[in-house]
Tab-separated table of C-alpha atoms and ligand atoms in Angstrom:
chain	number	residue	atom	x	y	z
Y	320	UNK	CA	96.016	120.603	101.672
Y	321	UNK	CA	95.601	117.045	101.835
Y	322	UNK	CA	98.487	115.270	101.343
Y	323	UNK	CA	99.297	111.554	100.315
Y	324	UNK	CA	102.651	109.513	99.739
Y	325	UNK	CA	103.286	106.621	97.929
Y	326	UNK	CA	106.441	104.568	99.467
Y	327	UNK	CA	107.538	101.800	97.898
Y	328	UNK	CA	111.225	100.382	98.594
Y	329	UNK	CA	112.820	100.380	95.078
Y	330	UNK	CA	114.417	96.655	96.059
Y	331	UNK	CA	112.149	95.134	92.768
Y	332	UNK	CA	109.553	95.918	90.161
Y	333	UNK	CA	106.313	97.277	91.081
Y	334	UNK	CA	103.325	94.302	91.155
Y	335	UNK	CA	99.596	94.792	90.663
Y	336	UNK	CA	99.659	95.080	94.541
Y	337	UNK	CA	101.649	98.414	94.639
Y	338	UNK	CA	100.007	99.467	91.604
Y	339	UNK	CA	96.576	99.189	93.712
Y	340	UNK	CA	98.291	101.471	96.683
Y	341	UNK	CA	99.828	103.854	94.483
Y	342	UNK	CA	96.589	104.585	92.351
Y	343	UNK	CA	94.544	104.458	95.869
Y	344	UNK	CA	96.903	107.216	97.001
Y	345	UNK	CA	96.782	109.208	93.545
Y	346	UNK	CA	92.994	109.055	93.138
Y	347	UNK	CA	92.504	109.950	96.555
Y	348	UNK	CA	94.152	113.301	95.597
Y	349	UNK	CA	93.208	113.910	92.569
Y	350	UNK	CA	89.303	113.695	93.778
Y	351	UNK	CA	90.683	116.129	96.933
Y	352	UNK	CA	92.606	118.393	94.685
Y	353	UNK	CA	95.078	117.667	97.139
Y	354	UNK	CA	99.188	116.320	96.478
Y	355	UNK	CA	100.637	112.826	95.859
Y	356	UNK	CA	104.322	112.714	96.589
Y	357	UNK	CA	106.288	109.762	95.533
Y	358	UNK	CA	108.837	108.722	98.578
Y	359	UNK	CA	111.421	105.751	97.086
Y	360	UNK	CA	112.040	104.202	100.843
Y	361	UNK	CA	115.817	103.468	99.576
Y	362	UNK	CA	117.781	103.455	103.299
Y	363	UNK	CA	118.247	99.567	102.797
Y	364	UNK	CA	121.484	99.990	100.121
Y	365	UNK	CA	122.041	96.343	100.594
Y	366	UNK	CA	118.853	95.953	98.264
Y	367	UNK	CA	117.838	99.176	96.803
Y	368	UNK	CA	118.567	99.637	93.521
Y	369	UNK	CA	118.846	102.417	90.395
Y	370	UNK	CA	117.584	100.501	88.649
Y	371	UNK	CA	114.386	99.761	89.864
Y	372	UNK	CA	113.750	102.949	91.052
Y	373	UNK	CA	113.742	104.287	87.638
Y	374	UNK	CA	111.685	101.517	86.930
Y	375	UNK	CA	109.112	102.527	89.348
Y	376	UNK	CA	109.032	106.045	87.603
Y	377	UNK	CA	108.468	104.553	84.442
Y	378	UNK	CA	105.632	102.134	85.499
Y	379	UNK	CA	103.992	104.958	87.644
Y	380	UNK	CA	103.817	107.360	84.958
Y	381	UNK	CA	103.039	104.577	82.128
Y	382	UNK	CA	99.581	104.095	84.565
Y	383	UNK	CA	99.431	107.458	84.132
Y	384	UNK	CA	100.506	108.759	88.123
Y	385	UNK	CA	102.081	111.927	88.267
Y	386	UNK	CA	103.537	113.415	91.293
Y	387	UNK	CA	104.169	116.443	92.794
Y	388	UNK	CA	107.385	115.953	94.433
Y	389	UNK	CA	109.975	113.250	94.540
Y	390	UNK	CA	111.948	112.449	97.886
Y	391	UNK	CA	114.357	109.544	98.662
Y	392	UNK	CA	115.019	108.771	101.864
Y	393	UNK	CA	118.794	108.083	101.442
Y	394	UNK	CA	119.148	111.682	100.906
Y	395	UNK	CA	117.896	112.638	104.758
Y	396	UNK	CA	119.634	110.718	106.589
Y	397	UNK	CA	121.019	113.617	108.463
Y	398	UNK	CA	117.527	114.379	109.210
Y	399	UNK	CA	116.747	111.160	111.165
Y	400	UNK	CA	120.231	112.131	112.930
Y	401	UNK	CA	118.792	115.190	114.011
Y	402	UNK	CA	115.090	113.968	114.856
Y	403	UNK	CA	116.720	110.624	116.861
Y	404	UNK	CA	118.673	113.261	119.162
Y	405	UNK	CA	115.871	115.522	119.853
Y	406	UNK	CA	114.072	112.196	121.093
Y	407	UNK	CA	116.733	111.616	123.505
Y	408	UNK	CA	116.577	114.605	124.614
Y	409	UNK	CA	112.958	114.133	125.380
Y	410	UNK	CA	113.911	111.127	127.243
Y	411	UNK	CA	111.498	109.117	124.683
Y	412	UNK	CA	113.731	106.794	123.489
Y	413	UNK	CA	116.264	104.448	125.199
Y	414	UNK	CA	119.583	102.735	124.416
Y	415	UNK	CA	118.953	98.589	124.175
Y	416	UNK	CA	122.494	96.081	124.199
Y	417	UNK	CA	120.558	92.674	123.682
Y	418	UNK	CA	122.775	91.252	120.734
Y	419	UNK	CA	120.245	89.552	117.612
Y	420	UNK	CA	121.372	86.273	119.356
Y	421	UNK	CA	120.561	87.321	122.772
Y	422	UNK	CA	117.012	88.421	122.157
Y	423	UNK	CA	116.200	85.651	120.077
Y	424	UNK	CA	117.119	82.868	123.253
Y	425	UNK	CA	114.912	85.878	125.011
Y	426	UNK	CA	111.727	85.078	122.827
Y	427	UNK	CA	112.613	81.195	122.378
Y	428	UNK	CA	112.320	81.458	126.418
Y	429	UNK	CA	109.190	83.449	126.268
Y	430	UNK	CA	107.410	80.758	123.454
Y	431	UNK	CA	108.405	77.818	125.672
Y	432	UNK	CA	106.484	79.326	128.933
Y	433	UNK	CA	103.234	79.804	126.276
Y	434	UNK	CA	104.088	83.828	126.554
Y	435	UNK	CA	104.121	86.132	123.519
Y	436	UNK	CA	107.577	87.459	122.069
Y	437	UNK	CA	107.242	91.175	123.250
Y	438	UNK	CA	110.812	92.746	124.613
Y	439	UNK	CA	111.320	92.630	128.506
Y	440	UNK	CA	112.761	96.257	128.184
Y	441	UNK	CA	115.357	94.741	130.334
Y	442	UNK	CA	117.670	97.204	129.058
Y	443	UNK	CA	115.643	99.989	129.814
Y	444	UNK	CA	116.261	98.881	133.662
Y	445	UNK	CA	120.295	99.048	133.389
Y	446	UNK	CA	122.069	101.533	135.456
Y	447	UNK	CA	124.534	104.543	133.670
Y	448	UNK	CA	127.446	102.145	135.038
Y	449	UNK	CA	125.940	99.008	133.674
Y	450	UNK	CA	125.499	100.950	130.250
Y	451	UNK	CA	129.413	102.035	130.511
Y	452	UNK	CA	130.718	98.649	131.301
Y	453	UNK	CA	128.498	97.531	128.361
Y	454	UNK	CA	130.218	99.768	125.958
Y	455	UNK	CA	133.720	99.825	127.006
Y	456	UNK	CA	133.538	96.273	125.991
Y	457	UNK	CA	132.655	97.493	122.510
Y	458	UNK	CA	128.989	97.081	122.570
Y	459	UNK	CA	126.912	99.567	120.893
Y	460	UNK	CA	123.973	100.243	121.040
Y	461	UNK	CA	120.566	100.696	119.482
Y	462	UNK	CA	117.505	103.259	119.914
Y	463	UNK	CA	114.013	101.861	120.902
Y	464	UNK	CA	110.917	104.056	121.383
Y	465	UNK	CA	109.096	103.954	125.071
Y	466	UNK	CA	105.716	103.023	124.109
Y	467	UNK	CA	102.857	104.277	126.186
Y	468	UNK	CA	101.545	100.701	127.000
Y	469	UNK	CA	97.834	102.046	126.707
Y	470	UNK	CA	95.448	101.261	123.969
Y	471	UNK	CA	95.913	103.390	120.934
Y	472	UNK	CA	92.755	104.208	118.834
Y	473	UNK	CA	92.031	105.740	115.292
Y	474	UNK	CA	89.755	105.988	112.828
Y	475	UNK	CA	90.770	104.170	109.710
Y	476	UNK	CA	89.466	105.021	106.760
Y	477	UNK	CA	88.848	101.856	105.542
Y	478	UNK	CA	88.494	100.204	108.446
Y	479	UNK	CA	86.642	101.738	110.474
Y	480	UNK	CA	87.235	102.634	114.325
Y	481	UNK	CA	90.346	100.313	114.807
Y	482	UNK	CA	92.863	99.921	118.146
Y	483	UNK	CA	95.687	98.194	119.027
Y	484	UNK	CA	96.957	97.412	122.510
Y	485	UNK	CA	100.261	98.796	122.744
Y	486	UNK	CA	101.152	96.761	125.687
Y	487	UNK	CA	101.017	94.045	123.369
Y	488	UNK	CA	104.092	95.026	121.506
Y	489	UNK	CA	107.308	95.261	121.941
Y	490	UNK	CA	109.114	98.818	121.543
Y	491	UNK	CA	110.421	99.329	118.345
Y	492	UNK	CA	114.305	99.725	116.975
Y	493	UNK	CA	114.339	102.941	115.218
Y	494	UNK	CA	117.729	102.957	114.948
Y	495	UNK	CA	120.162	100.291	114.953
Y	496	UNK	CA	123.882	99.694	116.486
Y	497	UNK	CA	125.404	101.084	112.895
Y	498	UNK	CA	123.258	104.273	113.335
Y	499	UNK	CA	121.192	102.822	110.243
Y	500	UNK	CA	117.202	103.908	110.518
Y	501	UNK	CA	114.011	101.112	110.090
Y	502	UNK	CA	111.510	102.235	108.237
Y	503	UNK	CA	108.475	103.043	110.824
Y	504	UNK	CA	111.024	105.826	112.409
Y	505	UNK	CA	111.944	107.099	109.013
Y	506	UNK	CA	108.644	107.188	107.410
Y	507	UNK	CA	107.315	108.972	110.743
Y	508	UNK	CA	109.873	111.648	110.194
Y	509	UNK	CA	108.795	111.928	106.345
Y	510	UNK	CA	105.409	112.019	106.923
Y	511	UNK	CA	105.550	114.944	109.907
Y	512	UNK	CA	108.538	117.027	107.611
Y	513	UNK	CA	106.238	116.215	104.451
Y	514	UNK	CA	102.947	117.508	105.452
Y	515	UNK	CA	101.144	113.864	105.131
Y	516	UNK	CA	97.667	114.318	106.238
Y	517	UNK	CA	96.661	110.393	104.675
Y	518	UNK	CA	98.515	107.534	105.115
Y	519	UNK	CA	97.182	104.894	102.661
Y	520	UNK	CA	98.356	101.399	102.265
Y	521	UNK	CA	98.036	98.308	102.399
Y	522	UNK	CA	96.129	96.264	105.245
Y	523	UNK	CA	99.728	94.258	105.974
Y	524	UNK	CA	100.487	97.250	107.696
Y	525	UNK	CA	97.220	97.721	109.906
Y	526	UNK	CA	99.924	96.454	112.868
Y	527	UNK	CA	102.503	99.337	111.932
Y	528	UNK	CA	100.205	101.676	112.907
Y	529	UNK	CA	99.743	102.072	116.619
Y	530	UNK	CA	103.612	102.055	116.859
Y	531	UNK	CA	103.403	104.958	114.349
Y	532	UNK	CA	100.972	107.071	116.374
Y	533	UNK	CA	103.222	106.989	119.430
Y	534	UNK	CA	106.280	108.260	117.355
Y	535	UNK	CA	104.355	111.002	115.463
Y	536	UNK	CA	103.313	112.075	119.230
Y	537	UNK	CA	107.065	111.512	120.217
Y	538	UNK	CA	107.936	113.961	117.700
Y	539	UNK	CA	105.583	116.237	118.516
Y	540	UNK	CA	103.884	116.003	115.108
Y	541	UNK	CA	99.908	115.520	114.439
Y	542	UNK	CA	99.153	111.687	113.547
Y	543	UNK	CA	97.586	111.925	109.750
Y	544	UNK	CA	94.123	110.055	109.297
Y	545	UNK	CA	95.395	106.499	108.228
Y	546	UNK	CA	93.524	103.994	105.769
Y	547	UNK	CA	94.165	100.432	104.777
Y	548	UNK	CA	93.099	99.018	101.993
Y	549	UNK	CA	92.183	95.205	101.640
Y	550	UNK	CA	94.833	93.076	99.551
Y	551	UNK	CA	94.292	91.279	96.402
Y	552	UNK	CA	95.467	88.062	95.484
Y	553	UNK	CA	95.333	86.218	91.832
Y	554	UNK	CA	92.429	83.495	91.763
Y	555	UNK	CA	95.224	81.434	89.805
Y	556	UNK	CA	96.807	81.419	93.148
Y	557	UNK	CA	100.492	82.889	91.602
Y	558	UNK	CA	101.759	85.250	94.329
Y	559	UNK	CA	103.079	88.679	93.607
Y	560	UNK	CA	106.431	89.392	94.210
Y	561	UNK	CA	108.933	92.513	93.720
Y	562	UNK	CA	111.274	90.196	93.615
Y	563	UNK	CA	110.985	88.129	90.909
Y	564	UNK	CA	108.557	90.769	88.960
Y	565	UNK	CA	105.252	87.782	88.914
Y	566	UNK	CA	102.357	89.927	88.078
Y	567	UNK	CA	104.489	93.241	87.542
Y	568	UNK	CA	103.117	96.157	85.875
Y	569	UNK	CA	106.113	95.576	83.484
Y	570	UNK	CA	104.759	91.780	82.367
Y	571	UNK	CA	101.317	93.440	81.716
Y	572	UNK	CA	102.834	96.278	79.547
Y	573	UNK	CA	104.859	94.087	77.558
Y	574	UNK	CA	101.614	91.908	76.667
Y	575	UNK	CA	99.966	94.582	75.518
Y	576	UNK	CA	97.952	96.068	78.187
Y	577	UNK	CA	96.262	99.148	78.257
Y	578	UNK	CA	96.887	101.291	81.654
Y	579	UNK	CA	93.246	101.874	82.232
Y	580	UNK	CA	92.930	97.957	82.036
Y	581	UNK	CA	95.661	97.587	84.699
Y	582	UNK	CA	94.285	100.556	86.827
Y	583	UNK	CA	91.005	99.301	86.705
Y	584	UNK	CA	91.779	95.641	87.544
Y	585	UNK	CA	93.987	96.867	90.268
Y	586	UNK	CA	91.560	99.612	91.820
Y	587	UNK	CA	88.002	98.181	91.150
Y	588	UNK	CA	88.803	94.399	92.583
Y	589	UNK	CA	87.304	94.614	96.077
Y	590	UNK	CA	85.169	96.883	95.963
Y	591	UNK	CA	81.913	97.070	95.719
Y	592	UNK	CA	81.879	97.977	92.118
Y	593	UNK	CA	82.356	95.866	89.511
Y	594	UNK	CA	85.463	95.802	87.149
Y	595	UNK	CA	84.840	97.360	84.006
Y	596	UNK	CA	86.461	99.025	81.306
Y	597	UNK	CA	87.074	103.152	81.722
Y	598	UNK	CA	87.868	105.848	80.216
Y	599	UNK	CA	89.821	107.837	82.505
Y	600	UNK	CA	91.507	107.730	85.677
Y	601	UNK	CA	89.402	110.706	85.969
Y	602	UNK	CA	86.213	108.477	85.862
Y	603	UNK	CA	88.045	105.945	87.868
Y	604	UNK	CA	88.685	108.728	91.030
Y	605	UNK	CA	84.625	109.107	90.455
Y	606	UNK	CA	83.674	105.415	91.105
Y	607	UNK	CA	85.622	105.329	94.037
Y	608	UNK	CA	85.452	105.170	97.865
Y	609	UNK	CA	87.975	103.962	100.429
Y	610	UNK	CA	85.343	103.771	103.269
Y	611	UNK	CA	83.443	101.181	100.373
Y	612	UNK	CA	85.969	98.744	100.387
Y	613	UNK	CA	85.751	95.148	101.408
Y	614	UNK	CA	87.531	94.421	104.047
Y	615	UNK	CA	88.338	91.057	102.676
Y	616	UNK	CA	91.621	89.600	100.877
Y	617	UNK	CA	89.537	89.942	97.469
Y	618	UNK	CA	90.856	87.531	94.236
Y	619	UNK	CA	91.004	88.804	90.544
Y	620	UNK	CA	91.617	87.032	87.458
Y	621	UNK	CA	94.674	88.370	85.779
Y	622	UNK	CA	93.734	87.297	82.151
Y	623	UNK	CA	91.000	90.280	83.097
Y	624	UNK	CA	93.118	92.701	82.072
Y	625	UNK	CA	93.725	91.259	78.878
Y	626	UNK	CA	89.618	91.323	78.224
Y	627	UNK	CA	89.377	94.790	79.744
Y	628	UNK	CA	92.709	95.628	77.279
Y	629	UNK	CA	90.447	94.679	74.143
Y	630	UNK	CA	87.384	96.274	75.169
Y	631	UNK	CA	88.969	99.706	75.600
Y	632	UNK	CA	91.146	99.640	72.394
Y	633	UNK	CA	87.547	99.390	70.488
Y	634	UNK	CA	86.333	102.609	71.354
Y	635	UNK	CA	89.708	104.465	71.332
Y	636	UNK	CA	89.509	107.620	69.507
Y	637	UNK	CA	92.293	108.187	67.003
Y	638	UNK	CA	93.870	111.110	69.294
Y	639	UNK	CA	94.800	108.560	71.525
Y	640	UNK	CA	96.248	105.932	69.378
Y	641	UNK	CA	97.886	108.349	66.505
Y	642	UNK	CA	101.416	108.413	67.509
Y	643	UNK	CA	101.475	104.677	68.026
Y	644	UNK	CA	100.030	104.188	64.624
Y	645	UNK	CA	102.542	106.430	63.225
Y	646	UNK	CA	104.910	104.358	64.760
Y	647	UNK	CA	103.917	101.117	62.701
Y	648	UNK	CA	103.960	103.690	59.426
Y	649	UNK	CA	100.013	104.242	59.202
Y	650	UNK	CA	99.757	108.209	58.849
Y	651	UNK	CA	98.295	110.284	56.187
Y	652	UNK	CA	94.617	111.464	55.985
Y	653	UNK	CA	93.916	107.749	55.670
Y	654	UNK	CA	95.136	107.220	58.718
Y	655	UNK	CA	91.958	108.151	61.041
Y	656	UNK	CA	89.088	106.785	59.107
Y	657	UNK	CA	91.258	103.951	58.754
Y	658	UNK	CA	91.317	103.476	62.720
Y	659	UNK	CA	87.646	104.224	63.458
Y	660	UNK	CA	86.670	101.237	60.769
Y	661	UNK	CA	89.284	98.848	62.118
Y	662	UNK	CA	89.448	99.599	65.727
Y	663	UNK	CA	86.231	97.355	66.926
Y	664	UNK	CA	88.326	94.122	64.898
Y	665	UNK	CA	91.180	94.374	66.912
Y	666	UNK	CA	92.567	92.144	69.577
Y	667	UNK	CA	95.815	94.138	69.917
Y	668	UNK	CA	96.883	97.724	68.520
Y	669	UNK	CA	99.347	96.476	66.493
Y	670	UNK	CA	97.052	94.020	64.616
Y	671	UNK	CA	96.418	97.584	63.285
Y	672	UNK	CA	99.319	97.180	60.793
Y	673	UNK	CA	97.946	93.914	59.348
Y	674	UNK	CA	94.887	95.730	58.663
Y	675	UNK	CA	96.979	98.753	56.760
Y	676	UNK	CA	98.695	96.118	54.492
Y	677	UNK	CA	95.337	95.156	53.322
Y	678	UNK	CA	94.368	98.751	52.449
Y	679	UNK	CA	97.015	99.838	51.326
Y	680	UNK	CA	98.759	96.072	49.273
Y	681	UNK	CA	99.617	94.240	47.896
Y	682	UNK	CA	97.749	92.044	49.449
Y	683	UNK	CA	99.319	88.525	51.359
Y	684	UNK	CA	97.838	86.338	49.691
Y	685	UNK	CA	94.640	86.407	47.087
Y	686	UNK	CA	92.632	83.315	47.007
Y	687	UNK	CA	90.975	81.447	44.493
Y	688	UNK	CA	87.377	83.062	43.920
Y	689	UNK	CA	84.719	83.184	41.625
Y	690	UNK	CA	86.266	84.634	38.502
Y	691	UNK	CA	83.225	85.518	36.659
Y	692	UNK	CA	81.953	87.052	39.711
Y	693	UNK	CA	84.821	89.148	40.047
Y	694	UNK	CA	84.997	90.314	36.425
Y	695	UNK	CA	81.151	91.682	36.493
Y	696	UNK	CA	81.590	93.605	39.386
Y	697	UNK	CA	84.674	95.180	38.093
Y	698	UNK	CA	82.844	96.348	35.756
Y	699	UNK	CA	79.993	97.771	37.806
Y	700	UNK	CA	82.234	99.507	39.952
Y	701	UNK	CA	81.021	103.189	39.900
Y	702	UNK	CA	83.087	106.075	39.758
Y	703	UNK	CA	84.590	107.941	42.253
Y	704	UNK	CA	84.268	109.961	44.842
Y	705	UNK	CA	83.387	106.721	47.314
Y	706	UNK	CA	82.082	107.125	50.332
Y	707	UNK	CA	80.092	104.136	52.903
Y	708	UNK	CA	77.427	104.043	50.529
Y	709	UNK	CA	78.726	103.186	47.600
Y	710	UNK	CA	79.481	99.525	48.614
Y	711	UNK	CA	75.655	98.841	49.119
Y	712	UNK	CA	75.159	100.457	45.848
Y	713	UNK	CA	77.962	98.861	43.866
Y	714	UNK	CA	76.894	95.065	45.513
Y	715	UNK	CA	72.920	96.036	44.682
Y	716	UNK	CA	74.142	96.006	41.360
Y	717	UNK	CA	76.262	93.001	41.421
Y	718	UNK	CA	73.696	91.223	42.592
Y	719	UNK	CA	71.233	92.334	39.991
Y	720	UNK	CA	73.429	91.241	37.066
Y	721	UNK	CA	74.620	87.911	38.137
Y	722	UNK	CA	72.277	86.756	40.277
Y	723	UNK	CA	74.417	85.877	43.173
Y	724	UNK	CA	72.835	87.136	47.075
Y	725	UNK	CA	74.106	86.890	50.084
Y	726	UNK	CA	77.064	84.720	51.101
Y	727	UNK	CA	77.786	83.728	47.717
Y	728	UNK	CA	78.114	87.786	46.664
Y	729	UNK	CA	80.209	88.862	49.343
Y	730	UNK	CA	82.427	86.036	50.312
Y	731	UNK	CA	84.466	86.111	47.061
Y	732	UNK	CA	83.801	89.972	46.882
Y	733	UNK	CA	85.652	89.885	50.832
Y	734	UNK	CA	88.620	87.882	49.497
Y	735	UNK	CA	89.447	89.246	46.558
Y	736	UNK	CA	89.625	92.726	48.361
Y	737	UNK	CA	90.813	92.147	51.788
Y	738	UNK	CA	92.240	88.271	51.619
Y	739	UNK	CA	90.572	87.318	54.636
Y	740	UNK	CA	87.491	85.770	55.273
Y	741	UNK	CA	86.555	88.264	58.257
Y	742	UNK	CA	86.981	91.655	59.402
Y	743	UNK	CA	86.021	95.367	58.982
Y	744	UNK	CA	82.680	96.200	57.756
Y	745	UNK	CA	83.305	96.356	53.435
Y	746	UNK	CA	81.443	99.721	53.441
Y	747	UNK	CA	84.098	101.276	55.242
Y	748	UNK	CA	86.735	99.949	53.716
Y	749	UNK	CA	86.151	100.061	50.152
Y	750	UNK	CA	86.819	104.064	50.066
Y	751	UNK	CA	89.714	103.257	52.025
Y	752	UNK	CA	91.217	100.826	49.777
Y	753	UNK	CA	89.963	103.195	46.358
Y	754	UNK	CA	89.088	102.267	43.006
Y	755	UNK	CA	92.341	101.837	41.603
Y	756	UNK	CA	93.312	99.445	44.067
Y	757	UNK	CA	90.243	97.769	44.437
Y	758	UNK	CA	90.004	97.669	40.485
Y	759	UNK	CA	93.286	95.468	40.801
Y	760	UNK	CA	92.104	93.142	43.108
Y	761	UNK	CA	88.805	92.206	41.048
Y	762	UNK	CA	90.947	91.033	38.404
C	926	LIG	N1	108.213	101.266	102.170
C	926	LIG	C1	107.034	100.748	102.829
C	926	LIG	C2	106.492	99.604	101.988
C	926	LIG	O1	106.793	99.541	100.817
C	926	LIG	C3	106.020	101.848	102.981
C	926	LIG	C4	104.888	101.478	103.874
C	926	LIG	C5	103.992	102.665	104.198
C	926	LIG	O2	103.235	103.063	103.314
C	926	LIG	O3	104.053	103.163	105.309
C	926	LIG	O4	105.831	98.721	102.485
């Protein structure tokens, strides 16, 4: 069953940058049928937090991600225990002594003679009594991998056939002196024990990837297909950051945004369709493609999601938006006729309860209109049952005995009954409002 993972490290709040990975991974599932796991990369305690890990949770499932399993990797750390031995059995992976100071004069020496910072494996060369004297002075040490030194090749799913020349790099800590794991060896483990069969992320970690083959091989698990997906950047030029939450999910949801809005911003940007409202992350997993993708760092305009945010909230059906209108005390069988006439005037949902006030009063304020105006049509106002024709009816009327047409008949007519010079079609709400009310108003 195909099989995806989204990773982050819960050491801030999610950006619009994760958001696009996680959603990648989720609609790449859902369209497969297959299962999204969410992995909270937490073996850094220094900076991973409760808190934020919740966090992610709550942004996740507020863009409407749901996953099949939860794993944190500070609960298997046993496991990369276990895993690191067998490799040393295997006689894949070798003890290294160089101290951080050590192999940084190593690559200062190595940028000086115009050569590139790769590790001399010089410790890979010391003998069993070198490696004794080395720790009976104290000196522990930690575990690189042996890498094959050949080119490594795969077909990336967003990329195309890609390689990278392992000889080029240098072989990788996976575990350090304090027996702590980095996070290629203990992803590598995850995604073998886990079943991964599609590693997608971000195009920052295109260079991760050769090293990664090697260790799945290592561990004598199948590679999984990998894809990265181009990054996206704000035209405004703000950068995204965990760490100080700039263009979080979070900021979005407390302005308002819909999810679809974000989703859509956050999926669609770089591709080759265009960003547009939707209805669904349903419809969403239809539109898209990883092997589409533009392969360039693509820009979006963040105020996007604001536009996209209005757009969407006028064709909401009431389903969708009942509970939060019961939340700003507009229920009752009023309540959905209500929404379908004032939906397309919005600019935010809650604007909804403005909108209430005026149907149900008193009104804010109730400026000075045409008196005589107002008086006539009172007393034209038929009888009820009202429905959306009786407005045309009722102002046909009007017009008829006074005379007045056009803007001077339904200006004063708007603000006497709503107190605002704009809004909702009158037709729908003059039922809404009801003759008792709207009786009131006209005088
Ligand atoms: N924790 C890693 C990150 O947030 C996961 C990278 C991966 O998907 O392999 O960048």
């Amino acid at each position: 069953m195909l099989t995806v993972r989204f990773a982050p490290s819960p050491t801030g709040y999610l950006h619009i940058g994760n958001a696009r990975t996680a959603l990648w991974n989720y609609l790449v599932a859902k369209k497969a049928g297959g299962r999204f796991i969410l992995r909270l990369d937490d073996t850094d305690i220094e900076r991973s937090r409760a808190e934020y890990a919740e966090a992610i949770e709550e942004d996740l499932a507020w863009l409407g991600i749901e996953w099949n399993l939860l794993e944190r990797q500070s609960a298997r750390v046993a496991r990369y225990a276990d895993k690191l031995a067998a490799l040393k059995a295997a006689g894949l992976v070798y003890p290294a002594y160089e101290t951080p100071e050590e192999l940084d004069r190593k690559r200062k020496r190595q940028q000086a003679r115009g050569l590139p910072p790769v590790y001399d494996r010089a410790s890979l060369k010391l003998t069993a009594e070198e490696k004794a004297a080395l720790e009976a002075k104290g000196r522990r040490p930690h575990w690189r991998l042996k890498l094959s030194g050949t080119v490594v090749e795969w077909f990336d799913g967003a990329r195309g056939p890609s390689h990278i020349d392992t000889s080029s790099l240098s072989d990788p800590v996976l575990v350090r002196e304090d027996g702590t794991v980095l996070y290629t060896f203990a992803s590598v483990v995850d995604d073998a024990d886990m079943g991964v069969t599609d590693v997608i992320r971000g195009e920052d970690h295109v260079a991760n990837t050769a090293v990664q083959i090697e260790l799945f091989r290592a561990l004598g698990a199948e590679p999984p297909r990998f894809a990265h997906h181009n990054l996206i950047v704000a035209a405004s030029g703000e950068a995204m950051s965990k760490r100080t939450g700039a263009l979080s999910i979070r900021s979005f949801r407390a302005d308002g945004a819909e999810p679809l809005a974000v989703a859509a911003v956050a999926v669609l940007t770089g591709t080759s369709e265009p960003v547009h409202a939707i209805e669904s992350l349903d419809e969403l997993a239809g539109l898209v493609d990883l092997s589409k993708l533009s392969r360039a760092l693509t820009k979006f305009d963040p105020a996007e999601i604001g536009h996209l945010t209005v757009r969407m909230l006028h064709s909401k059906p009431f389903s969708a938006v009942a509970d939060h209108l019961a939340g700003l005390g507009i229920t009752g069988p009023k309540a959905e006729p209500f929404w379908l006439a004032v939906r397309g005037n919005l600019t935010g949902l809650d604007e909804a309860a403005l909108w209430w006030q005026v149907i149900t009063g008193p009104l804010q304020s109730t400026p000075h209109t045409d008196a005589a105006l107002l008086s006539t049509a009172r007393s034209l106002l038929p009888p009820e049952p009202w429905d959306e024709t009786t407005w045309g009816l009722w102002t046909k009327a009007v017009q008829a005995a006074t005379g007045a047409k056009g803007r001077g008949l339904f200006l004063p007519l708007r603000l006497a009954l709503t107190g605002q010079e704009h809004g909702p079609e009158l037709k729908t709400l003059l039922p809404l409002i009801g003759h008792a009310e709207v009786s009131g108003r006209l005088s």
